[in-house]
Short mmCIF file of C-alpha atoms and ligand atoms in Angstrom, two decimals:
data_model
loop_
_atom_site.label_atom_id
_atom_site.label_comp_id
_atom_site.label_asym_id
_atom_site.label_seq_id
_atom_site.Cartn_x
_atom_site.Cartn_y
_atom_site.Cartn_z
CA UNK H 1 -0.08 -0.07 0.30
CA UNK H 2 2.92 2.21 -0.19
CA UNK H 3 2.68 3.28 -3.65
CA UNK H 4 -0.59 5.44 -4.30
CA UNK H 5 -2.00 7.84 -5.93
CA UNK H 6 -1.00 11.14 -4.03
CA UNK H 7 -4.89 12.47 -4.29
CA UNK H 8 -6.25 9.13 -2.46
CA UNK H 9 -7.04 9.21 1.49
CA UNK H 10 -6.91 5.74 2.49
CA UNK H 11 -9.64 4.72 4.84
CA UNK H 12 -8.08 2.59 7.71
CA UNK H 13 -10.92 1.61 9.82
CA UNK H 14 -10.35 0.53 13.13
CA UNK H 15 -14.15 0.08 14.87
CA UNK H 16 -13.02 -3.51 15.25
CA UNK H 17 -9.78 -2.84 17.08
CA UNK H 18 -9.38 0.71 18.63
CA UNK H 19 -13.71 0.97 18.70
CA UNK H 20 -13.71 -2.60 20.32
CA UNK H 21 -11.62 -1.56 23.30
CA UNK H 22 -13.94 1.10 24.30
CA UNK H 23 -15.09 0.73 27.70
CA UNK H 24 -18.15 -1.64 28.25
CA UNK H 25 -18.02 -3.18 24.43
CA UNK H 26 -17.88 -6.77 23.87
CA UNK H 27 -18.68 -8.34 20.65
CA UNK H 28 -18.45 -11.63 19.78
CA UNK H 29 -17.40 -13.14 16.62
CA UNK H 30 -20.66 -13.07 14.62
CA UNK H 31 -21.08 -9.44 15.20
CA UNK H 32 -17.24 -8.48 14.37
CA UNK H 33 -17.90 -10.66 10.99
CA UNK H 34 -21.14 -8.63 10.95
CA UNK H 35 -19.73 -5.44 11.08
CA UNK H 36 -16.64 -6.36 9.00
CA UNK H 37 -19.17 -7.41 6.07
CA UNK H 38 -20.64 -3.93 5.98
CA UNK H 39 -17.07 -2.15 6.52
CA UNK H 40 -16.38 -3.80 3.55
CA UNK H 41 -19.96 -2.62 1.37
CA UNK H 42 -19.11 0.64 2.86
CA UNK H 43 -15.53 0.64 1.11
CA UNK H 44 -13.23 1.17 3.50
CA UNK H 45 -9.61 0.65 2.24
CA UNK H 46 -8.70 -1.53 5.72
CA UNK H 47 -10.19 -2.98 8.31
CA UNK H 48 -8.26 -3.33 11.55
CA UNK H 49 -9.87 -6.67 12.74
CA UNK H 50 -8.39 -6.94 16.12
CA UNK H 51 -5.33 -7.50 18.14
CA UNK H 52 -4.94 -11.34 17.65
CA UNK H 53 -2.48 -12.00 20.71
CA UNK H 54 -4.76 -10.45 23.24
CA UNK H 55 -7.02 -13.48 23.49
CA UNK H 56 -8.05 -16.85 21.50
CA UNK H 57 -11.61 -14.81 20.97
CA UNK H 58 -9.60 -12.03 19.26
CA UNK H 59 -7.66 -14.43 17.26
CA UNK H 60 -10.50 -16.46 15.80
CA UNK H 61 -12.22 -13.30 15.24
CA UNK H 62 -9.72 -11.37 13.17
CA UNK H 63 -8.68 -15.33 11.43
CA UNK H 64 -13.04 -15.39 10.54
CA UNK H 65 -12.85 -12.03 9.49
CA UNK H 66 -9.53 -12.57 7.32
CA UNK H 67 -11.27 -15.93 5.68
CA UNK H 68 -15.16 -14.38 4.91
CA UNK H 69 -14.47 -10.49 3.57
CA UNK H 70 -12.83 -9.88 0.56
CA UNK H 71 -12.24 -6.17 -0.70
CA UNK H 72 -10.10 -4.56 1.65
CA UNK H 73 -7.26 -5.10 3.13
CA UNK H 74 -7.13 -7.10 6.60
CA UNK H 75 -4.95 -6.17 9.09
CA UNK H 76 -3.91 -7.22 12.62
CA UNK H 77 -2.26 -5.17 15.36
CA UNK H 78 0.92 -6.64 17.33
CA UNK H 79 3.28 -5.34 19.71
CA UNK H 80 6.70 -6.19 18.57
CA UNK H 81 7.40 -9.34 20.23
CA UNK H 82 8.01 -11.97 17.98
CA UNK H 83 5.84 -13.96 18.77
CA UNK H 84 2.97 -11.49 18.34
CA UNK H 85 3.84 -10.84 15.11
CA UNK H 86 3.85 -14.65 14.24
CA UNK H 87 0.54 -14.93 15.69
CA UNK H 88 -0.86 -12.01 14.28
CA UNK H 89 0.49 -13.37 10.64
CA UNK H 90 -1.17 -16.58 11.60
CA UNK H 91 -4.67 -14.75 11.99
CA UNK H 92 -4.63 -12.38 8.84
CA UNK H 93 -2.92 -15.27 6.39
CA UNK H 94 -5.84 -16.34 4.77
CA UNK H 95 -7.05 -12.85 3.56
CA UNK H 96 -6.86 -11.90 0.04
CA UNK H 97 -4.68 -8.71 0.95
CA UNK H 98 -3.23 -8.60 4.40
CA UNK H 99 -1.56 -5.98 6.68
CA UNK H 100 0.57 -6.56 9.89
CA UNK H 101 0.60 -3.22 12.12
CA UNK H 102 3.19 -2.81 14.76
CA UNK H 103 3.46 -0.67 17.44
CA UNK H 104 5.58 0.27 20.29
CA UNK H 105 5.20 3.41 22.59
CA UNK H 106 8.57 6.15 21.94
CA UNK H 107 6.78 8.72 24.84
CA UNK H 108 9.26 9.15 27.99
CA UNK H 109 6.40 8.06 30.60
CA UNK H 110 5.19 5.17 28.51
CA UNK H 111 8.88 3.89 27.76
CA UNK H 112 9.70 4.26 31.82
CA UNK H 113 6.58 2.99 33.36
CA UNK H 114 4.83 0.78 30.82
CA UNK H 115 7.28 -1.12 28.84
CA UNK H 116 10.20 -0.48 31.55
CA UNK H 117 12.85 0.01 28.44
CA UNK H 118 15.81 2.31 27.50
CA UNK H 119 15.18 4.23 24.08
CA UNK H 120 17.70 1.91 22.91
CA UNK H 121 15.68 -0.96 23.39
CA UNK H 122 12.61 0.21 21.70
CA UNK H 123 14.48 1.72 18.97
CA UNK H 124 15.46 -2.18 18.64
CA UNK H 125 12.63 -3.72 19.21
CA UNK H 126 10.87 -1.88 16.37
CA UNK H 127 13.97 -2.71 13.79
CA UNK H 128 13.44 -6.16 14.53
CA UNK H 129 10.08 -6.51 14.49
CA UNK H 130 9.04 -4.60 11.39
CA UNK H 131 11.72 -7.18 10.06
CA UNK H 132 10.00 -9.67 10.93
CA UNK H 133 6.77 -8.65 9.74
CA UNK H 134 8.25 -7.88 6.58
CA UNK H 135 9.12 -11.61 6.35
CA UNK H 136 5.54 -12.42 5.97
CA UNK H 137 4.03 -9.67 4.35
CA UNK H 138 5.07 -6.52 2.00
CA UNK H 139 2.42 -4.50 3.72
CA UNK H 140 3.63 -3.56 7.16
CA UNK H 141 2.73 -0.56 9.55
CA UNK H 142 4.44 0.93 12.27
CA UNK H 143 3.37 3.32 14.79
CA UNK H 144 5.28 5.03 17.62
CA UNK H 145 2.79 4.99 20.28
CA UNK H 146 1.87 8.52 22.45
CA UNK H 147 3.65 10.17 19.52
CA UNK H 148 2.46 13.77 20.32
CA UNK H 149 4.55 13.21 24.02
CA UNK H 150 7.27 11.98 22.45
CA UNK H 151 10.71 13.14 22.35
CA UNK H 152 10.52 14.46 18.36
CA UNK H 153 13.86 13.69 17.77
CA UNK H 154 14.00 10.01 19.29
CA UNK H 155 10.83 9.45 17.59
CA UNK H 156 12.07 10.19 14.21
CA UNK H 157 15.19 8.08 14.52
CA UNK H 158 12.37 4.82 15.72
CA UNK H 159 10.39 5.98 12.58
CA UNK H 160 13.32 5.72 10.40
CA UNK H 161 14.73 2.33 11.53
CA UNK H 162 10.98 1.22 10.45
CA UNK H 163 11.02 2.86 7.31
CA UNK H 164 14.51 1.22 7.16
CA UNK H 165 13.30 -1.98 7.86
CA UNK H 166 10.50 -1.96 5.17
CA UNK H 167 7.51 -0.33 7.18
CA UNK H 168 5.28 1.08 3.97
CA UNK H 169 2.86 3.36 6.29
CA UNK H 170 4.49 5.50 8.98
CA UNK H 171 1.26 5.89 11.67
CA UNK H 172 1.38 8.70 13.79
CA UNK H 173 -0.79 8.37 16.92
CA UNK H 174 -2.34 10.83 18.96
CA UNK H 175 -2.75 8.22 21.44
CA UNK H 176 -4.09 10.37 24.62
CA UNK H 177 -5.82 13.00 22.24
CA UNK H 178 -3.42 15.34 23.53
CA UNK H 179 -2.48 17.46 20.10
CA UNK H 180 -4.11 20.34 18.79
CA UNK H 181 -4.68 20.74 14.95
CA UNK H 182 -1.81 22.75 14.03
CA UNK H 183 0.97 21.51 16.17
CA UNK H 184 -0.07 17.91 14.95
CA UNK H 185 0.03 19.09 11.52
CA UNK H 186 3.07 20.87 11.65
CA UNK H 187 4.47 17.56 13.33
CA UNK H 188 3.59 15.62 10.23
CA UNK H 189 5.13 18.28 7.93
CA UNK H 190 8.44 18.21 10.10
CA UNK H 191 8.38 14.06 9.92
CA UNK H 192 8.20 13.97 6.52
CA UNK H 193 11.55 16.48 5.98
CA UNK H 194 13.20 14.24 8.61
CA UNK H 195 12.49 11.06 7.91
CA UNK H 196 13.45 9.72 4.16
CA UNK H 197 12.04 6.86 2.55
CA UNK H 198 8.96 5.86 0.48
CA UNK H 199 6.06 5.95 2.98
CA UNK H 200 2.47 6.70 3.65
CA UNK H 201 1.77 9.24 6.51
CA UNK H 202 -0.81 8.41 8.61
CA UNK H 203 -3.23 9.71 11.28
CA UNK H 204 -4.59 8.30 14.37
CA UNK H 205 -6.15 10.73 16.78
CA UNK H 206 -7.80 10.00 19.65
CA UNK H 207 -10.88 12.60 20.78
CA UNK H 208 -9.75 13.64 24.67
CA UNK H 209 -10.37 17.20 23.88
CA UNK H 210 -12.52 16.61 21.38
CA UNK H 211 -10.04 17.61 18.52
CA UNK H 212 -9.93 13.69 16.90
CA UNK H 213 -11.59 14.87 13.98
CA UNK H 214 -9.59 18.13 13.51
CA UNK H 215 -6.43 16.86 13.88
CA UNK H 216 -6.85 14.00 11.47
CA UNK H 217 -7.91 16.63 9.08
CA UNK H 218 -5.00 18.67 9.73
CA UNK H 219 -2.84 15.72 9.16
CA UNK H 220 -4.26 15.70 5.89
CA UNK H 221 -3.68 18.61 4.87
CA UNK H 222 -0.07 18.01 6.09
CA UNK H 223 0.52 15.02 3.73
CA UNK H 224 -1.33 12.38 5.34
CA UNK H 225 -2.89 10.13 2.70
CA UNK H 226 -4.18 7.75 5.44
CA UNK H 227 -6.57 8.44 8.30
CA UNK H 228 -7.45 6.17 10.76
CA UNK H 229 -10.86 6.35 12.56
CA UNK H 230 -13.81 4.19 13.35
CA UNK H 231 -17.74 4.37 13.12
CA UNK H 232 -19.36 6.54 15.18
CA UNK H 233 -15.66 7.52 16.79
CA UNK H 234 -15.81 4.61 19.07
CA UNK H 235 -12.46 3.66 20.76
CA UNK H 236 -10.66 4.07 24.06
CA UNK H 237 -11.97 6.69 26.42
CA UNK H 238 -13.68 9.62 24.66
CA UNK H 239 -12.96 7.35 21.09
CA UNK H 240 -11.33 7.68 17.80
CA UNK H 241 -11.68 10.27 15.17
CA UNK H 242 -15.44 9.23 13.34
CA UNK H 243 -14.93 7.98 10.13
CA UNK H 244 -18.21 9.09 9.05
CA UNK H 245 -16.95 12.62 9.94
CA UNK H 246 -13.60 13.11 8.49
CA UNK H 247 -15.14 11.40 4.97
CA UNK H 248 -17.92 13.50 4.52
CA UNK H 249 -15.89 16.65 5.68
CA UNK H 250 -13.23 16.00 2.61
CA UNK H 251 -15.93 15.49 0.32
CA UNK H 252 -18.10 18.02 1.43
CA UNK H 253 -15.17 20.70 1.24
CA UNK H 254 -13.39 19.50 -1.54
CA UNK H 255 -12.76 22.69 -2.85
CA UNK H 256 -10.73 23.23 0.36
CA UNK H 257 -8.98 19.88 0.33
CA UNK H 258 -8.01 20.46 -3.02
CA UNK H 259 -10.12 17.73 -4.97
CA UNK H 260 -8.96 14.42 -2.38
CA UNK H 261 -10.60 11.37 -3.16
CA UNK H 262 -12.15 8.90 -0.84
CA UNK H 263 -13.39 5.56 -2.33
CA UNK H 264 -16.06 5.54 0.61
CA UNK H 265 -19.75 4.49 -0.77
CA UNK H 266 -21.25 7.37 1.96
CA UNK H 267 -24.95 5.77 1.25
CA UNK H 268 -23.84 2.95 3.22
CA UNK H 269 -22.67 5.33 6.33
CA UNK H 270 -26.10 5.92 7.91
CA UNK H 271 -26.61 1.89 8.12
CA UNK H 272 -23.20 1.31 8.90
CA UNK H 273 -23.50 3.54 11.84
CA UNK H 274 -26.48 2.01 13.08
CA UNK H 275 -25.48 -1.42 12.85
CA UNK H 276 -22.16 -0.70 14.94
CA UNK H 277 -24.66 1.05 17.20
CA UNK H 278 -27.05 -1.70 17.80
CA UNK H 279 -24.35 -4.28 18.23
CA UNK H 280 -21.77 -2.44 20.80
CA UNK H 281 -24.72 -1.19 22.44
CA UNK H 282 -23.53 2.78 22.25
CA UNK H 283 -26.22 4.93 21.36
CA UNK H 284 -25.65 7.89 18.57
CA UNK H 285 -26.23 11.19 19.85
CA UNK H 286 -29.36 12.59 18.43
CA UNK H 287 -27.22 15.91 17.22
CA UNK H 288 -24.19 13.59 16.13
CA UNK H 289 -22.74 15.43 12.85
CA UNK H 290 -23.89 13.10 9.46
CA UNK H 291 -25.08 9.93 11.06
CA UNK H 292 -27.08 11.41 14.11
CA UNK H 293 -31.19 11.30 14.07
CA UNK H 294 -30.95 15.23 13.89
CA UNK H 295 -28.67 16.13 11.64
CA UNK H 296 -30.74 16.77 8.90
CA UNK H 297 -34.03 17.73 11.25
CA UNK H 298 -34.93 21.25 11.24
CA UNK H 299 -36.81 22.62 13.98
CA UNK H 300 -37.37 26.29 13.70
CA UNK H 301 -40.35 27.53 11.59
CA UNK H 302 -38.11 29.80 9.19
CA UNK H 303 -35.64 26.72 9.00
CA UNK H 304 -38.30 24.69 8.03
CA UNK H 305 -39.81 26.82 5.48
CA UNK H 306 -36.27 27.77 3.64
CA UNK H 307 -35.84 24.11 3.25
CA UNK H 308 -38.94 23.41 1.96
CA UNK H 309 -38.28 26.12 -0.60
CA UNK H 310 -34.37 24.71 -1.23
CA UNK H 311 -32.72 22.28 0.46
CA UNK H 312 -29.33 23.72 0.40
CA UNK H 313 -30.53 27.03 2.57
CA UNK H 314 -29.93 24.76 5.63
CA UNK H 315 -28.46 21.96 4.10
CA UNK H 316 -24.59 20.98 3.28
CA UNK H 317 -24.98 17.66 2.51
CA UNK H 318 -27.95 16.25 0.82
CA UNK H 319 -29.12 13.20 3.54
CA UNK H 320 -29.50 10.81 0.83
CA UNK H 321 -25.61 10.84 0.28
CA UNK H 322 -25.10 9.70 3.56
CA UNK H 323 -27.90 7.23 3.77
CA UNK H 324 -30.63 9.14 5.86
CA UNK H 325 -33.56 8.86 3.59
CA UNK H 326 -37.05 9.65 5.75
CA UNK H 327 -38.23 6.31 7.35
CA UNK H 328 -40.39 4.34 4.47
CA UNK H 329 -42.69 2.44 5.26
CA UNK H 330 -42.10 -1.02 3.54
CA UNK H 331 -43.60 -3.75 5.11
CA UNK H 332 -46.96 -5.00 7.32
CA UNK H 333 -48.23 -7.97 8.36
CA UNK H 334 -49.63 -8.77 4.83
CA UNK H 335 -46.35 -9.37 3.52
CA UNK H 336 -45.40 -12.54 2.22
CA UNK H 337 -41.53 -14.42 3.43
CA UNK H 338 -40.53 -13.60 -0.55
CA UNK H 339 -41.57 -10.14 -0.44
CA UNK H 340 -39.63 -9.39 3.11
CA UNK H 341 -36.42 -11.43 1.85
CA UNK H 342 -36.63 -9.38 -1.32
CA UNK H 343 -36.37 -5.97 0.85
CA UNK H 344 -33.56 -7.11 2.92
CA UNK H 345 -31.44 -7.81 -0.25
CA UNK H 346 -32.19 -4.30 -1.37
CA UNK H 347 -31.07 -3.15 1.63
CA UNK H 348 -28.01 -4.97 1.49
CA UNK H 349 -28.65 -7.54 4.15
CA UNK H 350 -27.86 -10.67 2.73
CA UNK H 351 -29.30 -13.83 5.48
CA UNK H 352 -30.49 -16.73 4.56
CA UNK H 353 -31.43 -20.13 5.97
CA UNK H 354 -31.97 -20.49 9.79
CA UNK H 355 -31.21 -16.74 10.33
CA UNK H 356 -33.54 -15.71 7.37
CA UNK H 357 -36.50 -17.73 8.84
CA UNK H 358 -35.95 -16.25 12.59
CA UNK H 359 -35.94 -13.19 11.05
CA UNK H 360 -39.19 -13.89 9.14
CA UNK H 361 -40.97 -14.75 12.17
CA UNK H 362 -39.97 -11.80 14.58
CA UNK H 363 -41.15 -9.57 11.62
CA UNK H 364 -44.91 -11.43 11.62
CA UNK H 365 -45.08 -11.60 14.94
CA UNK H 366 -44.17 -7.62 15.37
CA UNK H 367 -45.74 -6.51 11.98
CA UNK H 368 -48.75 -8.16 13.82
CA UNK H 369 -48.60 -5.67 16.63
CA UNK H 370 -47.14 -2.57 14.57
CA UNK H 371 -48.95 -2.89 11.21
CA UNK H 372 -46.09 -1.11 9.16
CA UNK H 373 -42.12 -1.41 9.42
CA UNK H 374 -39.62 0.62 8.05
CA UNK H 375 -36.14 0.17 6.82
CA UNK H 376 -34.68 0.94 10.29
CA UNK H 377 -37.18 -1.66 12.20
CA UNK H 378 -36.21 -4.47 9.59
CA UNK H 379 -32.31 -4.04 9.88
CA UNK H 380 -32.70 -3.75 13.74
CA UNK H 381 -34.75 -7.40 13.68
CA UNK H 382 -32.29 -8.79 11.16
CA UNK H 383 -29.52 -7.51 13.92
CA UNK H 384 -31.26 -8.77 16.28
CA UNK H 385 -31.89 -12.42 14.94
CA UNK H 386 -28.79 -13.43 13.11
CA UNK H 387 -26.81 -14.32 16.09
CA UNK H 388 -30.32 -15.75 17.91
CA UNK H 389 -30.41 -18.67 14.89
CA UNK H 390 -27.57 -20.00 16.59
CA UNK H 391 -28.18 -22.80 19.37
CA UNK H 392 -28.72 -20.91 22.50
CA UNK H 393 -29.15 -21.94 26.30
CA UNK H 394 -32.07 -19.86 27.14
CA UNK H 395 -34.93 -18.86 25.48
CA UNK H 396 -38.04 -16.73 26.75
CA UNK H 397 -41.46 -18.24 26.20
CA UNK H 398 -43.61 -16.67 28.22
CA UNK H 399 -43.70 -12.81 29.56
CA UNK H 400 -46.59 -11.79 31.78
CA UNK H 401 -46.16 -8.21 33.70
CA UNK H 402 -48.40 -6.93 36.39
CA UNK H 403 -48.63 -3.25 38.21
CA UNK H 404 -46.73 -0.59 37.35
CA UNK H 405 -49.59 2.21 38.14
CA UNK H 406 -49.20 4.79 40.21
CA UNK H 407 -50.27 4.09 43.79
CA UNK H 408 -51.66 0.55 42.93
CA UNK H 409 -49.74 -2.76 44.22
CA UNK H 410 -46.25 -3.86 43.53
CA UNK H 411 -45.04 -4.81 39.88
CA UNK H 412 -44.48 -8.31 39.26
CA UNK H 413 -43.96 -10.45 36.42
CA UNK H 414 -43.87 -14.26 35.66
CA UNK H 415 -41.69 -15.79 32.81
CA UNK H 416 -41.15 -19.24 31.25
CA UNK H 417 -37.37 -19.58 30.04
CA UNK H 418 -36.34 -22.76 28.30
CA UNK H 419 -33.31 -23.69 29.75
CA UNK H 420 -31.20 -25.97 27.87
CA UNK H 421 -34.40 -26.99 26.54
CA UNK H 422 -36.08 -27.71 30.14
CA UNK H 423 -38.82 -24.73 30.39
CA UNK H 424 -38.65 -23.26 34.09
CA UNK H 425 -41.50 -20.75 35.18
CA UNK H 426 -40.24 -17.99 37.88
CA UNK H 427 -42.24 -15.20 39.61
CA UNK H 428 -40.67 -12.18 41.23
CA UNK H 429 -41.50 -8.69 42.29
CA UNK H 430 -39.54 -5.65 41.72
CA UNK H 431 -39.08 -1.68 41.82
CA UNK H 432 -40.98 -1.53 38.28
CA UNK H 433 -41.95 -4.31 35.53
CA UNK H 434 -38.37 -4.11 33.93
CA UNK H 435 -36.90 -4.97 37.34
CA UNK H 436 -39.41 -7.41 38.52
CA UNK H 437 -39.30 -9.63 34.85
CA UNK H 438 -35.24 -9.35 34.95
CA UNK H 439 -35.23 -10.80 38.40
CA UNK H 440 -37.50 -13.88 37.65
CA UNK H 441 -34.98 -14.39 34.48
CA UNK H 442 -32.75 -14.41 36.50
CA UNK H 443 -34.28 -16.50 39.08
CA UNK H 444 -35.52 -19.19 35.91
CA UNK H 445 -32.06 -19.31 34.66
CA UNK H 446 -30.42 -19.45 37.83
CA UNK H 447 -27.59 -16.96 36.71
CA UNK H 448 -26.04 -14.23 39.22
CA UNK H 449 -25.20 -11.05 38.71
CA UNK H 450 -25.73 -7.35 38.03
CA UNK H 451 -27.16 -5.03 35.55
CA UNK H 452 -24.34 -2.01 34.90
CA UNK H 453 -25.93 0.22 32.09
CA UNK H 454 -29.29 0.35 30.85
CA UNK H 455 -30.82 2.41 27.62
CA UNK H 456 -33.82 2.51 25.67
CA UNK H 457 -33.65 4.27 22.13
CA UNK H 458 -36.88 4.09 19.17
CA UNK H 459 -35.38 2.61 15.99
CA UNK H 460 -37.51 4.85 14.29
CA UNK H 461 -39.79 8.00 15.59
CA UNK H 462 -43.38 8.18 16.82
CA UNK H 463 -45.20 6.49 19.83
CA UNK H 464 -45.76 2.89 17.82
CA UNK H 465 -41.76 2.92 17.52
CA UNK H 466 -39.48 -0.16 17.94
CA UNK H 467 -37.78 -0.26 21.42
CA UNK H 468 -34.44 -1.12 21.19
CA UNK H 469 -33.16 -1.59 24.37
CA UNK H 470 -29.05 -2.14 25.12
CA UNK H 471 -27.66 -3.03 28.30
CA UNK H 472 -24.47 -4.62 30.25
CA UNK H 473 -24.68 -7.20 32.78
CA UNK H 474 -21.55 -8.56 35.32
CA UNK H 475 -21.78 -12.06 36.13
CA UNK H 476 -20.67 -12.83 39.60
CA UNK H 477 -17.88 -14.64 38.15
CA UNK H 478 -16.69 -11.70 36.27
CA UNK H 479 -17.87 -11.91 32.90
CA UNK H 480 -19.30 -8.59 31.58
CA UNK H 481 -21.44 -8.45 28.36
CA UNK H 482 -23.65 -6.29 26.68
CA UNK H 483 -27.08 -7.24 25.22
CA UNK H 484 -30.05 -5.96 23.44
CA UNK H 485 -34.01 -6.55 22.76
CA UNK H 486 -35.98 -5.16 20.44
CA UNK H 487 -39.54 -5.11 20.69
CA UNK H 488 -42.94 -2.57 20.22
CA UNK H 489 -43.38 -3.22 23.89
CA UNK H 490 -40.37 -1.77 26.26
CA UNK H 491 -40.65 -4.72 28.87
CA UNK H 492 -40.76 -6.89 26.50
CA UNK H 493 -37.26 -5.60 24.48
CA UNK H 494 -35.90 -5.07 28.19
CA UNK H 495 -36.29 -9.04 29.07
CA UNK H 496 -35.10 -10.24 25.36
CA UNK H 497 -31.73 -8.11 25.96
CA UNK H 498 -31.62 -9.71 28.99
CA UNK H 499 -31.61 -13.12 27.96
CA UNK H 500 -29.11 -12.10 25.12
CA UNK H 501 -26.98 -11.11 27.47
CA UNK H 502 -27.27 -14.46 29.58
CA UNK H 503 -26.93 -16.49 26.48
CA UNK H 504 -23.48 -14.72 26.13
CA UNK H 505 -22.55 -15.66 29.76
CA UNK H 506 -23.13 -19.21 29.04
CA UNK H 507 -21.77 -19.41 26.12
CA UNK H 508 -18.34 -18.26 28.19
CA UNK H 509 -18.76 -20.59 30.61
CA UNK H 510 -19.03 -23.72 28.07
CA UNK H 511 -16.01 -22.18 26.21
CA UNK H 512 -13.86 -21.93 28.97
CA UNK H 513 -12.59 -19.06 27.93
CA UNK H 514 -13.69 -15.72 29.09
CA UNK H 515 -13.24 -12.76 25.86
CA UNK H 516 -15.84 -10.52 27.62
CA UNK H 517 -13.54 -10.19 30.76
CA UNK H 518 -13.25 -6.63 31.79
CA UNK H 519 -9.17 -6.99 31.72
CA UNK H 520 -8.97 -8.43 28.53
CA UNK H 521 -4.82 -8.69 27.61
CA UNK H 522 -4.48 -5.86 25.36
CA UNK H 523 -6.65 -3.64 27.24
CA UNK H 524 -3.85 -2.75 29.39
CA UNK H 525 -1.53 -1.95 26.37
CA UNK H 526 -3.37 -0.14 23.82
CA UNK H 527 -5.23 3.07 23.58
O1 KIV C 1 -3.82 5.15 20.24
C1 KIV C 1 -2.71 4.26 19.86
O2 KIV C 1 -1.93 4.63 20.21
C2 KIV C 1 -2.96 3.15 19.38
C3 KIV C 1 -1.88 2.59 18.67
C4 KIV C 1 -2.19 1.29 18.92
C5 KIV C 1 -1.82 3.03 17.13
O3 KIV C 1 -3.81 2.94 19.40
ZN1 ZN C 2 -5.96 4.42 19.36
#
């Protein structure tokens, strides 16, 4: 990837690596694959699929993506230890195009307190790691972690060593989001002057001061031709530069950016954002640029009038260019399986077999209650059901709730849950119906733990919208998982989300490995 069109900005997506390291996110293998497939449809150039040495689960997820996802380069992250690089290669080897991304910290504080290495050791590690990675592939990227707080001369020496050993991309991480745009741009220009070789300069900016996108764009103005970013800006702490914002800024202001090209199918942005939000359980703020539900909503009468007369009075982007079409009414309870599957195909949702059957059954159930389902509802159903097509330990069979009115009685819920095929009934009381129902599910399944996060959003607007519940659950034996559920009824959506989380706990217990542990290896090292 080092020889390229000087007008092309490579979009390197790290949703599945840095994004997946966000506090509270834990995607399973099928969810990661679903996101990777959507990223390929979106047209990203590089997918950083994970950090293979971090755990067996991370390794397998990267390997599955490398085998199944065509188009983008599949990249794995690696520390400089040779065993990490070997493992990374093993994970990505099956991909059509593959990249190893090697990193080591160069700031004084990281070298002293985290790596416990001298600068000489760090330089030697970088050289030998890049050389090792180059034995496997021509496409090697190197990052001096915490670049913004590193001694500039020393960092350039390490970058030079990496370039001399064959790194074709030099990525400059603002690991702790400390940089400001002019300074970051100036640094990149100085690196280009100081470090010789044929390499692509890349940005990787964190958002601790809310400057990740601004810093990335200044990097582009200073000559960077790769931007590392994540859908919805997810990532460690305050996150990474938001892919959709970087892409739309370069495209919308091509007059300013000198006609740079980004190979993204922007009409897929909104759908990708919703998918990532749903699977990670991270809601997208309403006023989020480009993909937020209010990004093209006009409230003030004067604005509405202006937009109705001429859209460009208050809109700098066409909503349809980013996939933000108004909710379309597509299917209802009379629609058949064929129409359902055709509609999914046209939305780019290619599901078959058991997953399609499960989604269709769910669609019918919801259509019976809700009459009309929009494209957004359909996408949500598919996202919800694809994971459920696999055999689960627990399945909700009956939910019956009482109470919840002010001043009358205590809310209670009775559930029947299939536990490994055997129906178990439990009744509990609670502070509200959701609380009572979740307690009853706990009693029926015997899984102990506590809810740490709970949020409800509606898939589309209106009082008859589908409720999309995302929650986090930590079992008493230390498995931290997310769950999500969808229904036209909030209590039912909550219980479905809860059962999906408990199924993850059961899977982890059965496999004997805990990819969802809060302190996964890797989280300690990479930000
Ligand atoms: O923020 C960071 O420094 C990273 C590196 C691994 C690129 O994520
Ligand atoms: Zn990072």
